[in-house]
mmCIF file of C-alpha atoms in Angstrom:
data_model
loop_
_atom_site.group_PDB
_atom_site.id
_atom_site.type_symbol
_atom_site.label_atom_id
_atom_site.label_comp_id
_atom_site.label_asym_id
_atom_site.label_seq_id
_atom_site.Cartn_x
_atom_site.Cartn_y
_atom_site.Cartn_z
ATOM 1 C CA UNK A 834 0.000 0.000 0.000
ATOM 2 C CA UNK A 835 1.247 3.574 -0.559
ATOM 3 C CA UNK A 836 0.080 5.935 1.909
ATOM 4 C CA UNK A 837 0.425 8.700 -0.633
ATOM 5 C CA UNK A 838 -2.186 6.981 -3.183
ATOM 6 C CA UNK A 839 -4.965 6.855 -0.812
ATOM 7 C CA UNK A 840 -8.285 9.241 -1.131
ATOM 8 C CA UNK A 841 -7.547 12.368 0.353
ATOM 9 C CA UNK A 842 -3.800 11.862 1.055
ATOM 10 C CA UNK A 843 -1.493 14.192 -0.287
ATOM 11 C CA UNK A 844 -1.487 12.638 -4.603
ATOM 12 C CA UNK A 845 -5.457 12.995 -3.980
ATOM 13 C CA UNK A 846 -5.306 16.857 -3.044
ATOM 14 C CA UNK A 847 -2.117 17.273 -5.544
ATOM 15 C CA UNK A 848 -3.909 15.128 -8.299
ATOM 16 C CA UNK A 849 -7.210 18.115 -7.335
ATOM 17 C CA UNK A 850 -5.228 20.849 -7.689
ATOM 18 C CA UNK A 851 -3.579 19.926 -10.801
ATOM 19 C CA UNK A 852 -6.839 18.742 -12.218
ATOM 20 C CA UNK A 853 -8.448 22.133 -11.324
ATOM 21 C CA UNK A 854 -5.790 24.423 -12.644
ATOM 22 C CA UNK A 855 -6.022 22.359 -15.898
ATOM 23 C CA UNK A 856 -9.557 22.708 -16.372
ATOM 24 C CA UNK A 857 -8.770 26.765 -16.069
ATOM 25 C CA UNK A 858 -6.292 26.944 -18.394
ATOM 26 C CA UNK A 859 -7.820 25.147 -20.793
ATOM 27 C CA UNK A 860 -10.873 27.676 -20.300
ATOM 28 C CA UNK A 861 -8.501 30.441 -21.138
ATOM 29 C CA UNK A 862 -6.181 29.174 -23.757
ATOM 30 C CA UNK A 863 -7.832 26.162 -25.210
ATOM 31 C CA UNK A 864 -6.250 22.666 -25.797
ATOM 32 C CA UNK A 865 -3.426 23.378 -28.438
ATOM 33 C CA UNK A 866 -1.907 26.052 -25.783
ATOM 34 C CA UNK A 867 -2.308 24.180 -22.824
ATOM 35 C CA UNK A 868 0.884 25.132 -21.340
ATOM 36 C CA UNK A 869 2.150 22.298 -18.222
ATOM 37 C CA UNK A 870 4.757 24.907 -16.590
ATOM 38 C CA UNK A 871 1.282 27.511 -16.549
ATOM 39 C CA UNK A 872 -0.346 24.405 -15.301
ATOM 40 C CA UNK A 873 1.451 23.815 -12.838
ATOM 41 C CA UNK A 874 2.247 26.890 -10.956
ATOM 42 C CA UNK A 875 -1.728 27.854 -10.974
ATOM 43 C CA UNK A 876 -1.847 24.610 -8.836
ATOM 44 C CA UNK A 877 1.046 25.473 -7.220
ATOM 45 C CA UNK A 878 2.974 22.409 -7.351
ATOM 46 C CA UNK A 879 6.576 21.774 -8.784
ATOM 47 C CA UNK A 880 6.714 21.394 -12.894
ATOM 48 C CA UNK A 881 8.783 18.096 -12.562
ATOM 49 C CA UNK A 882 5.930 16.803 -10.756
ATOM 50 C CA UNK A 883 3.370 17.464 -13.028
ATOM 51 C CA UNK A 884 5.463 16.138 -15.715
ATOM 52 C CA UNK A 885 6.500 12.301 -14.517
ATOM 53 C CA UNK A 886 2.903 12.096 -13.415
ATOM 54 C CA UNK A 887 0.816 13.739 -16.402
ATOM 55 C CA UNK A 888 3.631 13.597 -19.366
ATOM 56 C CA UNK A 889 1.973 16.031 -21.465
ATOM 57 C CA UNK A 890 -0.953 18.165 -22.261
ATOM 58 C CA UNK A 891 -3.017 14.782 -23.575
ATOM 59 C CA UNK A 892 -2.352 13.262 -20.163
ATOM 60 C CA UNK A 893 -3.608 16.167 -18.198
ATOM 61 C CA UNK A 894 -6.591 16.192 -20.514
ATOM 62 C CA UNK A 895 -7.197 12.043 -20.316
ATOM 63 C CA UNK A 896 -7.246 12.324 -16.086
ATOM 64 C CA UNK A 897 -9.483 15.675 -16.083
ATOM 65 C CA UNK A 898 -11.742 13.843 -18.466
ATOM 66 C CA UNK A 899 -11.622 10.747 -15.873
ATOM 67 C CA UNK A 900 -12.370 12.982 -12.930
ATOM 68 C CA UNK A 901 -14.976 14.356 -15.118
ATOM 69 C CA UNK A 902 -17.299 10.688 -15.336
ATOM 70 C CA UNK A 903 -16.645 10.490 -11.364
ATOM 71 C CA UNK A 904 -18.613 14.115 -10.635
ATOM 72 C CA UNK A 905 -22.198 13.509 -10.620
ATOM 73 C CA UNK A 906 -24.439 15.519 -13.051
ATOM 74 C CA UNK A 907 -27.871 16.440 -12.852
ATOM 75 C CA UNK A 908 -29.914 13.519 -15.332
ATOM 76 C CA UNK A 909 -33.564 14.556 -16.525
ATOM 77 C CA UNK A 910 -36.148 13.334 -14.879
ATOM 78 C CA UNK A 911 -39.374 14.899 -15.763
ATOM 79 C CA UNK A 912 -42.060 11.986 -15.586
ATOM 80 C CA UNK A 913 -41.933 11.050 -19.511
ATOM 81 C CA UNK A 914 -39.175 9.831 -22.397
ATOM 82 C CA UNK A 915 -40.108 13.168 -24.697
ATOM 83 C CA UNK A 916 -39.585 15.402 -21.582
ATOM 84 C CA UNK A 917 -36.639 13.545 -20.172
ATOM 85 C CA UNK A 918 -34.866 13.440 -23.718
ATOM 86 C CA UNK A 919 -35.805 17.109 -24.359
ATOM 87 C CA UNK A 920 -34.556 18.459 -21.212
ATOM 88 C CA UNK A 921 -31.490 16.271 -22.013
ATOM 89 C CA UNK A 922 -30.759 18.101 -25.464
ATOM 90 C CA UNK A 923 -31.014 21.417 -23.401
ATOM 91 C CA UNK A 924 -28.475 20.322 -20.897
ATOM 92 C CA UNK A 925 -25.679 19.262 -23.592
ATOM 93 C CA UNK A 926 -26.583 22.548 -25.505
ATOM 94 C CA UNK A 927 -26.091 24.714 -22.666
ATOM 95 C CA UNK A 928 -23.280 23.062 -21.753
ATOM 96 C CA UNK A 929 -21.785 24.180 -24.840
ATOM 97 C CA UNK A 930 -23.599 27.904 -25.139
ATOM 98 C CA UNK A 931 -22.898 29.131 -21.395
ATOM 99 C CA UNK A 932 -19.892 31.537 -20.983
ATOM 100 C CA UNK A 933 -18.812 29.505 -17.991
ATOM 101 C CA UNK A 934 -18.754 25.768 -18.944
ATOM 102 C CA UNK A 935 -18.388 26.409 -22.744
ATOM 103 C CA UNK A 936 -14.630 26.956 -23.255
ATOM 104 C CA UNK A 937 -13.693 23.956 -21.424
ATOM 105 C CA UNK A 938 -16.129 21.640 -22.600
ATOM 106 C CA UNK A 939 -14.935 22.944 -26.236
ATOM 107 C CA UNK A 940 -11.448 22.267 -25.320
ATOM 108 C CA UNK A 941 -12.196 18.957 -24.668
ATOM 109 C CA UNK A 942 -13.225 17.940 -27.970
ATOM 110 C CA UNK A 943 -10.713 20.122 -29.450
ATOM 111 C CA UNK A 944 -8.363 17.898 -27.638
ATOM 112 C CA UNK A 945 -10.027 14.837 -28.712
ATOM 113 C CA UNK A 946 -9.278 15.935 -32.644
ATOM 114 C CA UNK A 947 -5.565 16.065 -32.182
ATOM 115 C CA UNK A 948 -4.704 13.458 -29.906
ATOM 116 C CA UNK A 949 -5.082 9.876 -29.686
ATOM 117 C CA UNK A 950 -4.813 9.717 -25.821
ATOM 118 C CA UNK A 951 -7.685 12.615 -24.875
ATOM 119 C CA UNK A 952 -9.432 10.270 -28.065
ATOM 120 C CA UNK A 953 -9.570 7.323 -25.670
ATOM 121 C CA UNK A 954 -10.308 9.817 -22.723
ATOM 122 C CA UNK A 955 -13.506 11.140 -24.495
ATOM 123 C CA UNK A 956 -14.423 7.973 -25.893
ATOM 124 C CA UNK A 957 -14.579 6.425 -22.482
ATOM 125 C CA UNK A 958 -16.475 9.505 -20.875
ATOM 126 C CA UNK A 959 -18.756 9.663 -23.526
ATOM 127 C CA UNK A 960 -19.425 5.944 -22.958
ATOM 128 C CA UNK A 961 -20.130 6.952 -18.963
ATOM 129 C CA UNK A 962 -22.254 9.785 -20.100
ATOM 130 C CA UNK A 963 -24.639 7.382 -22.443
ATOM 131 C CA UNK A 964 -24.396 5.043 -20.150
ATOM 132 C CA UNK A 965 -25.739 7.467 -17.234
ATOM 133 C CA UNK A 966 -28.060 9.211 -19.608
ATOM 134 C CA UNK A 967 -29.720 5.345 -20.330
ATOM 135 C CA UNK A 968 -31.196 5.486 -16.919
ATOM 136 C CA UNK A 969 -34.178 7.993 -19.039
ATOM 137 C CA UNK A 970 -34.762 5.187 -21.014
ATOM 138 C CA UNK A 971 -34.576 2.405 -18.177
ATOM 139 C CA UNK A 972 -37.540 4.413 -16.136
ATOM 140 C CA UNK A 973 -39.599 4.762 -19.714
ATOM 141 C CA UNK A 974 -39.456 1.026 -19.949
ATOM 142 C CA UNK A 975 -40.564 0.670 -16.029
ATOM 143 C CA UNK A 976 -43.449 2.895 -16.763
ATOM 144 C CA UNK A 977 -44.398 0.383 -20.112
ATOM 145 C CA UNK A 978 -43.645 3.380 -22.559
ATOM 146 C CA UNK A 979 -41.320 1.351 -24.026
ATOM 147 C CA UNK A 980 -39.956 -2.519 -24.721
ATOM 148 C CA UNK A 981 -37.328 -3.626 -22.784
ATOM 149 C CA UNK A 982 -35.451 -4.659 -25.937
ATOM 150 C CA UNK A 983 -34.951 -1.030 -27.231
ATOM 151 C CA UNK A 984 -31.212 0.058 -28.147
ATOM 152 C CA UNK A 985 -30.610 2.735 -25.547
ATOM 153 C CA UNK A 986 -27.244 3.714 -26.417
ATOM 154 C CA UNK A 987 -28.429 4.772 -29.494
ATOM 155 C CA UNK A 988 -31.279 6.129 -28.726
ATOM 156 C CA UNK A 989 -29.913 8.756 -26.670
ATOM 157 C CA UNK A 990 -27.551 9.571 -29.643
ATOM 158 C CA UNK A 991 -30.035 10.181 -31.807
ATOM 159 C CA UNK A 992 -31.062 12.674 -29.166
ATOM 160 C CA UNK A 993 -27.492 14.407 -29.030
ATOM 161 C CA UNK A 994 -25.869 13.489 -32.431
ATOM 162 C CA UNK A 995 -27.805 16.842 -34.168
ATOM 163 C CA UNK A 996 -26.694 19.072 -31.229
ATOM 164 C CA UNK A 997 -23.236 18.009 -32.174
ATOM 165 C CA UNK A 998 -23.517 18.084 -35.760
ATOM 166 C CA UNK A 999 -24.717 21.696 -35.751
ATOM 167 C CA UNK A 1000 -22.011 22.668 -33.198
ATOM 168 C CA UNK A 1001 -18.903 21.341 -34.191
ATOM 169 C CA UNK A 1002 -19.548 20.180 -37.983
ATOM 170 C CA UNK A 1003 -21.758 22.375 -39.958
ATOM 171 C CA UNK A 1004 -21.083 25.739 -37.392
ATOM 172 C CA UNK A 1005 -25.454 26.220 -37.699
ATOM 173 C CA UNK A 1006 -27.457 27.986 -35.002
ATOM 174 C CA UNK A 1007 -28.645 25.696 -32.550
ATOM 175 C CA UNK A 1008 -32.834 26.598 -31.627
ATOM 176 C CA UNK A 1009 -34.994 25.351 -28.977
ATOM 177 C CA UNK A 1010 -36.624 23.903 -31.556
ATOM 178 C CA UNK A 1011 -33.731 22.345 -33.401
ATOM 179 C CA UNK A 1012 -33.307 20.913 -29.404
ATOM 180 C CA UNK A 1013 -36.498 20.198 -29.119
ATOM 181 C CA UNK A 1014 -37.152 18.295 -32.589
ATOM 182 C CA UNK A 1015 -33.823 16.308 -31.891
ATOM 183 C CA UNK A 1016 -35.399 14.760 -28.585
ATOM 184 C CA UNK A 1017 -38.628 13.832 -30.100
ATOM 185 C CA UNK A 1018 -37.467 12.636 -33.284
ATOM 186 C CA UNK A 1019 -35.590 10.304 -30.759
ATOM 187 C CA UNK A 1020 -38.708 9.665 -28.669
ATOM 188 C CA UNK A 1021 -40.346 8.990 -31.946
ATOM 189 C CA UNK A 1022 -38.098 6.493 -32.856
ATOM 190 C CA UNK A 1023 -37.800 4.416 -29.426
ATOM 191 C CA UNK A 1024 -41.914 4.330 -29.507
ATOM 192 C CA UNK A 1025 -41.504 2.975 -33.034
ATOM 193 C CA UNK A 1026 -39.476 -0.545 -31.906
ATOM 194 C CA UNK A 1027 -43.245 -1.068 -29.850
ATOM 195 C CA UNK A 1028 -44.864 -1.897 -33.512
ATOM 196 C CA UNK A 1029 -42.597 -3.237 -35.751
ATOM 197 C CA UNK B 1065 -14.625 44.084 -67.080
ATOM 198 C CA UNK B 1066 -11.167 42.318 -65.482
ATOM 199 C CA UNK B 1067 -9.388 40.417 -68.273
ATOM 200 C CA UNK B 1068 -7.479 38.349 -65.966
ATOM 201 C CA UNK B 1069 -10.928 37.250 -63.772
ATOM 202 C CA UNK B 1070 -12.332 35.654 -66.514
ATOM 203 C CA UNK B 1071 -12.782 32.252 -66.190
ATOM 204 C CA UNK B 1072 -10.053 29.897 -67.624
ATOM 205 C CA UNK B 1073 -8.074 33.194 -67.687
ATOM 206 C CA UNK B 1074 -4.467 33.503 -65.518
ATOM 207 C CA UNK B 1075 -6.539 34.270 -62.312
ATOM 208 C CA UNK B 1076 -8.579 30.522 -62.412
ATOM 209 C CA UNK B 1077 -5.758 29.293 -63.581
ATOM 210 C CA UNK B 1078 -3.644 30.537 -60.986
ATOM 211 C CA UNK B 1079 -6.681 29.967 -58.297
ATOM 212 C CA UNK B 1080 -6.672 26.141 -59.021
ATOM 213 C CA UNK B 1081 -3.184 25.455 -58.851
ATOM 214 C CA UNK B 1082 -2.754 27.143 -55.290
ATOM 215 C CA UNK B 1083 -6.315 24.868 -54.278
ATOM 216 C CA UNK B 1084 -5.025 22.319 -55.751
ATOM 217 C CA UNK B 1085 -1.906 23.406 -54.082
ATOM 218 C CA UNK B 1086 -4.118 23.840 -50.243
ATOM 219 C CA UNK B 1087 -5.562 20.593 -51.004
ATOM 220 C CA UNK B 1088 -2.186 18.508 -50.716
ATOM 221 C CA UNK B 1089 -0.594 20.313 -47.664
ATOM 222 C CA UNK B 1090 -3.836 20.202 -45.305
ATOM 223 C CA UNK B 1091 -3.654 16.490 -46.927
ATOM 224 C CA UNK B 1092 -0.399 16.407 -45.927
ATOM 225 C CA UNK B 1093 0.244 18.463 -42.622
ATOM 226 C CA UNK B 1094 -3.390 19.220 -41.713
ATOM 227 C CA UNK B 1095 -4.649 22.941 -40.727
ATOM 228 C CA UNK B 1096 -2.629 23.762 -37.845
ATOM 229 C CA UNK B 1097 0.695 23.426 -40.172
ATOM 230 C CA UNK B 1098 -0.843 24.619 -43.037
ATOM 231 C CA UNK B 1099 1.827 27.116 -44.548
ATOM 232 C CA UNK B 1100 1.487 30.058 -46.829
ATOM 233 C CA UNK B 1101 4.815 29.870 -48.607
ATOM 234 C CA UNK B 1102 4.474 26.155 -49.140
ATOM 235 C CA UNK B 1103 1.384 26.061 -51.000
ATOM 236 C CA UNK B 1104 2.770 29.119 -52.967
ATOM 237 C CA UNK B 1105 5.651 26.719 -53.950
ATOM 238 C CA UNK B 1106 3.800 23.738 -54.706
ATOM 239 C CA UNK B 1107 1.433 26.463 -56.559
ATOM 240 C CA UNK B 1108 4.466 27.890 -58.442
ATOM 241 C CA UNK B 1109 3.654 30.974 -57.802
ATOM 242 C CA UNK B 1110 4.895 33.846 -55.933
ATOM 243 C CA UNK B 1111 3.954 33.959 -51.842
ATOM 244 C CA UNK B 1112 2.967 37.522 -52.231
ATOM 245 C CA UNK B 1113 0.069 36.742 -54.560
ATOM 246 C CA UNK B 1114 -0.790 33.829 -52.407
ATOM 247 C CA UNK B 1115 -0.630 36.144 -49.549
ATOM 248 C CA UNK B 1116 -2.960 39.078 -51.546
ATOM 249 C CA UNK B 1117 -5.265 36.928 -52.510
ATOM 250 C CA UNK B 1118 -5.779 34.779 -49.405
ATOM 251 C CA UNK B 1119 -4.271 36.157 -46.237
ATOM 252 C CA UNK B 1120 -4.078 33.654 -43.916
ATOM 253 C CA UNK B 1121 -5.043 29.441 -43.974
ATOM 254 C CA UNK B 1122 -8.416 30.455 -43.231
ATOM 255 C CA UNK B 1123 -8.663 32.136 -46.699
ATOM 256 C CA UNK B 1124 -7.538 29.203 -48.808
ATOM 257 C CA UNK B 1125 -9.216 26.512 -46.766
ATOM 258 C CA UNK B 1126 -12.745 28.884 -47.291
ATOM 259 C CA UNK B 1127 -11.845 28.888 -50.711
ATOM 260 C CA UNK B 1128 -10.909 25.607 -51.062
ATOM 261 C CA UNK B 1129 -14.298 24.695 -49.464
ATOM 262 C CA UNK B 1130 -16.286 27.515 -51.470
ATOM 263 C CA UNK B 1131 -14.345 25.518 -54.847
ATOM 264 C CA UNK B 1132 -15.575 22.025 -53.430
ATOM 265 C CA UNK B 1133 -19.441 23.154 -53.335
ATOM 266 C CA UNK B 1134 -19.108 23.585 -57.500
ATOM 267 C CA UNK B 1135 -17.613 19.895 -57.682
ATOM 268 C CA UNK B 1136 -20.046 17.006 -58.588
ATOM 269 C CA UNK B 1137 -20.204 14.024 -56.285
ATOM 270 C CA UNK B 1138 -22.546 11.263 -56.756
ATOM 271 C CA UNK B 1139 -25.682 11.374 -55.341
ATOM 272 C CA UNK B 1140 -26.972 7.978 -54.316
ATOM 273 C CA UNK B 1141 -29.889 7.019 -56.422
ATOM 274 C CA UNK B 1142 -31.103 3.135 -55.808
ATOM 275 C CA UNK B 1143 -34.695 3.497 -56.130
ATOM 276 C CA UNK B 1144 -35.269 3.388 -52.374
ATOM 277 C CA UNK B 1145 -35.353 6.018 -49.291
ATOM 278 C CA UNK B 1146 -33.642 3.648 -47.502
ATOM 279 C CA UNK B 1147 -31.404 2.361 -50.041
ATOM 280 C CA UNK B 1148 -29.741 5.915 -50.871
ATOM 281 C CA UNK B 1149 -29.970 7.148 -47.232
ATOM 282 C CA UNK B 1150 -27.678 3.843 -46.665
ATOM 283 C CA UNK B 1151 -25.510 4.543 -49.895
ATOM 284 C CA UNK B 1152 -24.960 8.553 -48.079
ATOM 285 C CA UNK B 1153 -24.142 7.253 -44.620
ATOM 286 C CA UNK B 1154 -21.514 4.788 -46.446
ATOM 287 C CA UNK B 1155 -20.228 7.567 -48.799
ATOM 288 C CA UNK B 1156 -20.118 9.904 -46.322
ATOM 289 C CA UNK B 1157 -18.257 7.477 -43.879
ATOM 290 C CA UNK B 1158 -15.897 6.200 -47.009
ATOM 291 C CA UNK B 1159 -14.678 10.287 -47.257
ATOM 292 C CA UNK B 1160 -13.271 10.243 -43.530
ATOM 293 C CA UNK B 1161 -12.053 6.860 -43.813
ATOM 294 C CA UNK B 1162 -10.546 6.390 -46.823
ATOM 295 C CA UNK B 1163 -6.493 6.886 -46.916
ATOM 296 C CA UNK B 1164 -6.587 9.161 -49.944
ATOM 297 C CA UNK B 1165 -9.618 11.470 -48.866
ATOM 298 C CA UNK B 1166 -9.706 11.251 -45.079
ATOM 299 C CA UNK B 1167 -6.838 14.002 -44.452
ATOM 300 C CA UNK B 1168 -8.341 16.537 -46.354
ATOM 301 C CA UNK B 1169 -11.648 15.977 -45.389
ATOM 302 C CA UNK B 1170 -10.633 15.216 -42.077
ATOM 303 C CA UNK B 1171 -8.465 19.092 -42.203
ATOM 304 C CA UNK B 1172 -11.411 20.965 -43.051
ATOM 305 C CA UNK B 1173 -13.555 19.760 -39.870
ATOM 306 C CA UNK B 1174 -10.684 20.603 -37.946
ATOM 307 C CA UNK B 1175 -10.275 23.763 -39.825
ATOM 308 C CA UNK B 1176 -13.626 24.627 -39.076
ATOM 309 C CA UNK B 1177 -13.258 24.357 -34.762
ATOM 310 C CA UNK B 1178 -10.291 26.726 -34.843
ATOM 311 C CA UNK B 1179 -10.851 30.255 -37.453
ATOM 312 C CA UNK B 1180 -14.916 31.784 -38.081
ATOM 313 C CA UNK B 1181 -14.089 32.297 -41.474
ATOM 314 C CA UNK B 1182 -13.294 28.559 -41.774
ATOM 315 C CA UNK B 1183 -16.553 27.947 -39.484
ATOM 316 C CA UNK B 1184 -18.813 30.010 -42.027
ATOM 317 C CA UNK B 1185 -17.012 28.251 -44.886
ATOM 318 C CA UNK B 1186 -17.861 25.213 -43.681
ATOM 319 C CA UNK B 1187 -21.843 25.869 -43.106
ATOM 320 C CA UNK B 1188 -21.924 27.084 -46.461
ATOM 321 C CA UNK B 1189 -20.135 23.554 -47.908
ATOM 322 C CA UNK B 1190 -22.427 21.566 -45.876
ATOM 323 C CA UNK B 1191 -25.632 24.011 -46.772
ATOM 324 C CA UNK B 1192 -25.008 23.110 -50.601
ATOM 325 C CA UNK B 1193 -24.908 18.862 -49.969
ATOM 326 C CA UNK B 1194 -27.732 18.947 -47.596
ATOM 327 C CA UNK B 1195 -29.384 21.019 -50.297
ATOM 328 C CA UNK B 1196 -27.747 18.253 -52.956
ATOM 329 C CA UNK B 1197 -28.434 15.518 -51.123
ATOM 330 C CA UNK B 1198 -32.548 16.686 -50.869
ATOM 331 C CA UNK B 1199 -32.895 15.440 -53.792
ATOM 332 C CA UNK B 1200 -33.242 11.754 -52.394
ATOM 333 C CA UNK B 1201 -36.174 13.230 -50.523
ATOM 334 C CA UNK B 1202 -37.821 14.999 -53.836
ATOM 335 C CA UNK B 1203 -37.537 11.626 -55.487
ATOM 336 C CA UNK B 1204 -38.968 9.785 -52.354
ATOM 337 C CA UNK B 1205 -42.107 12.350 -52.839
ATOM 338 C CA UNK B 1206 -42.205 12.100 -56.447
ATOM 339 C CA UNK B 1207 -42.375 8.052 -56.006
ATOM 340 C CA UNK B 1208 -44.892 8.607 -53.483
ATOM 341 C CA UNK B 1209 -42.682 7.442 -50.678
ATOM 342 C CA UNK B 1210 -42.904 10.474 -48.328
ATOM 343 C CA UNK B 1211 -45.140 13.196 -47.972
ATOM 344 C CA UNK B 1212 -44.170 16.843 -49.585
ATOM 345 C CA UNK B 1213 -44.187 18.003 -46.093
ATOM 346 C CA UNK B 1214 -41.357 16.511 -44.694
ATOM 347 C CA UNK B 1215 -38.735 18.532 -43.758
ATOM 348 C CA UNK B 1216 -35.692 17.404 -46.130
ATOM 349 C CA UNK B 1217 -32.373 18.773 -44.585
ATOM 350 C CA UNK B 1218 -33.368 17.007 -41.030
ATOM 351 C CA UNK B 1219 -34.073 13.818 -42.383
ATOM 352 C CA UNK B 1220 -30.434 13.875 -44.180
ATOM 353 C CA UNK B 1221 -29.444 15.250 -40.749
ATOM 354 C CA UNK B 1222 -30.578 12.219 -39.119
ATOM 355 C CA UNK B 1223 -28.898 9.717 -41.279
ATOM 356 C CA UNK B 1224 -25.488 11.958 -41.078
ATOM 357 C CA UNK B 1225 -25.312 13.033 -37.828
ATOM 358 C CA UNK B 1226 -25.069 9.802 -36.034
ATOM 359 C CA UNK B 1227 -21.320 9.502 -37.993
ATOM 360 C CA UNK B 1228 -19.871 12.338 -37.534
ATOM 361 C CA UNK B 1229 -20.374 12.175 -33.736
ATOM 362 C CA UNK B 1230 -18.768 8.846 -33.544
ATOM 363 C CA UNK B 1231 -16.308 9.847 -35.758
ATOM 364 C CA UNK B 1232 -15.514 13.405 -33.938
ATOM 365 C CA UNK B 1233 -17.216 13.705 -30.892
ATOM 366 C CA UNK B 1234 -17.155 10.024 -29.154
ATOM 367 C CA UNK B 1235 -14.212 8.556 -31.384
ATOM 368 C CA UNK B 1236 -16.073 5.240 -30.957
ATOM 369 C CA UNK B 1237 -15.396 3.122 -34.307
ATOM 370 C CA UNK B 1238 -18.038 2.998 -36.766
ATOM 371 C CA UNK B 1239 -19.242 -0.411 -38.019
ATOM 372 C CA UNK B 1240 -21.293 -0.905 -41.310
ATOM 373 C CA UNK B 1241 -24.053 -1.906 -38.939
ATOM 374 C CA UNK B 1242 -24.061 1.786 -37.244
ATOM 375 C CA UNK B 1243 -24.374 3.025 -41.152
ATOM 376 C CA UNK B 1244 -27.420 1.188 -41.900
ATOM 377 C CA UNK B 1245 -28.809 1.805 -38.512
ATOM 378 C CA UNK B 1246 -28.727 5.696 -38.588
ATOM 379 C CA UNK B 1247 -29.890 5.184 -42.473
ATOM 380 C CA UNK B 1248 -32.823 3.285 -41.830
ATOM 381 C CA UNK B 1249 -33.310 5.454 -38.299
ATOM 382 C CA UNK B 1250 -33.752 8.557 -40.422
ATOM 383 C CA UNK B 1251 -35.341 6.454 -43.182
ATOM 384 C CA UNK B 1252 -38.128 5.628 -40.115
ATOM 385 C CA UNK B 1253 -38.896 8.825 -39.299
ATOM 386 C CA UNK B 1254 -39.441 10.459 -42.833
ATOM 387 C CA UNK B 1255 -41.981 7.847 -42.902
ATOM 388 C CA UNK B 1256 -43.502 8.780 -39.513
ATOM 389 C CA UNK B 1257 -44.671 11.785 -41.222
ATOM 390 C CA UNK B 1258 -46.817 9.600 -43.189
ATOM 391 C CA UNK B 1259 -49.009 8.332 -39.954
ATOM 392 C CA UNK B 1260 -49.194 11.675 -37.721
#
């Protein structure tokens, strides 16, 4: 056992204040001038530590995207699939619109498009994300709204994947109603697997 | 009247050598590296006229995009909704992962996340093939397939958007199965406007 590995020991609180001085600096200057020295005297720790432990930029990004799936976030739960998945397209929207989390959740997927290690990262929080996001669908099919058989992976990403396209592929507005007609073309399609 | 703007005159000629020219280094060294004075070499002709003409990366990758929108590409056209929306999800799927087109096309998404004018260059490309691509939908109508109602660039949206966020957003691979599945999901729902 090493003392220093345990939860709230002193690589917990340096591993925090690392984490949190990343997530700034990547707020202010974006992935491709994430800077590791900047880094980390904002968390006031020595450079040579944050280098043998995080390597490089990617790694920094990979464990704030880790410590990202651990904090809890606030699912939809509004009584039915069409408001659940609705209020879920506003959440990842707003994510990406509001002055405070926008530049770092940006960053992220910046990251994600020019290296292979914050790749992995995202893929795997991503994966969380759906996977958290499924319990909507899970409470639809308690309530008999829908069969237990439904893909629901997929049919949260048919939800999301239009937010995303407008955002960071075709650069379009994004409406409440462009939100709104992604979740219930979703909805739509999850009823549909009840008749065919 | 400008003599040398005609087209086929020096200007087009000299504006498709340096796109042709922009075309191989964002093939080669992607946006971020994209350099002026290399693509005037490759062009053969002088940086300053690059430079005039262009002013930055942004410039020749808008252009580049703006030249792209005039360039055929084929259309899918099986006889079936479902078959063509399948055909677009592969072709669309075959441009990011095929060796010889991937880095370009793969350069102008990223080009798009990091300069506006690159960003509004983009919309504009993807404007004219969701506008292109309607025409699957017209001939859908015409067969008596869908209704004239339905609402053309979302149903291409749907079939498309489900790739490009595992290709960019979740980096999660993308099977032929995950084609045909966001094909026939947006084939589903142009149908759906048949029954409400």
């Amino acid at each position: 056992m090493e003392p220093q590995r345990r939860p709230g020991g002193r690589s917990a609180r340096v591993r925090e204040a690392v984490l949190d001085a990343t997530a700034a600096e990547l707020a202010e200057h974006g992935y491709l001038d994430l800077n590791m020295e900047a880094v980390a005297q904002r968390a006031g720790v020595h450079k040579t530590t944050v280098y043998r432990r995080w390597r490089g930029p990617a790694g920094l990004v990979a464990d704030a995207l880790e410590r990202a799936v651990e904090q809890p976030w606030p699912i939809p739960d509004t009584g039915t699939l069409r408001g659940d998945l609705r209020a879920l397209t506003a959440l990842l929207h707003s994510g990406f619109d509001d002055p405070e989390s926008a530049p770092l959740a940006t960053a992220f997927v910046i990251a994600g498009m020019h290296d292979p290690q914050a790749a992995t990262a995202l893929r795997e929080f991503y994966q969380a994300r759906h996977r958290d996001a499924a319990v909507i669908i899970d409470r639809a099919i308690a309530r008999g709204e829908l069969e237990p058989t439904v893909n629901r992976t997929e049919i949260i990403r048919t939800a999301v994947a239009p937010v995303f396209h407008r955002l960071f592929i075709t650069h379009e507005p994004v409406t409440t109603e462009d939100l709104r007609r992604a979740a219930d073309a979703a909805t739509a399609l999850a009823h549909l697997s009840l008749e065919v």
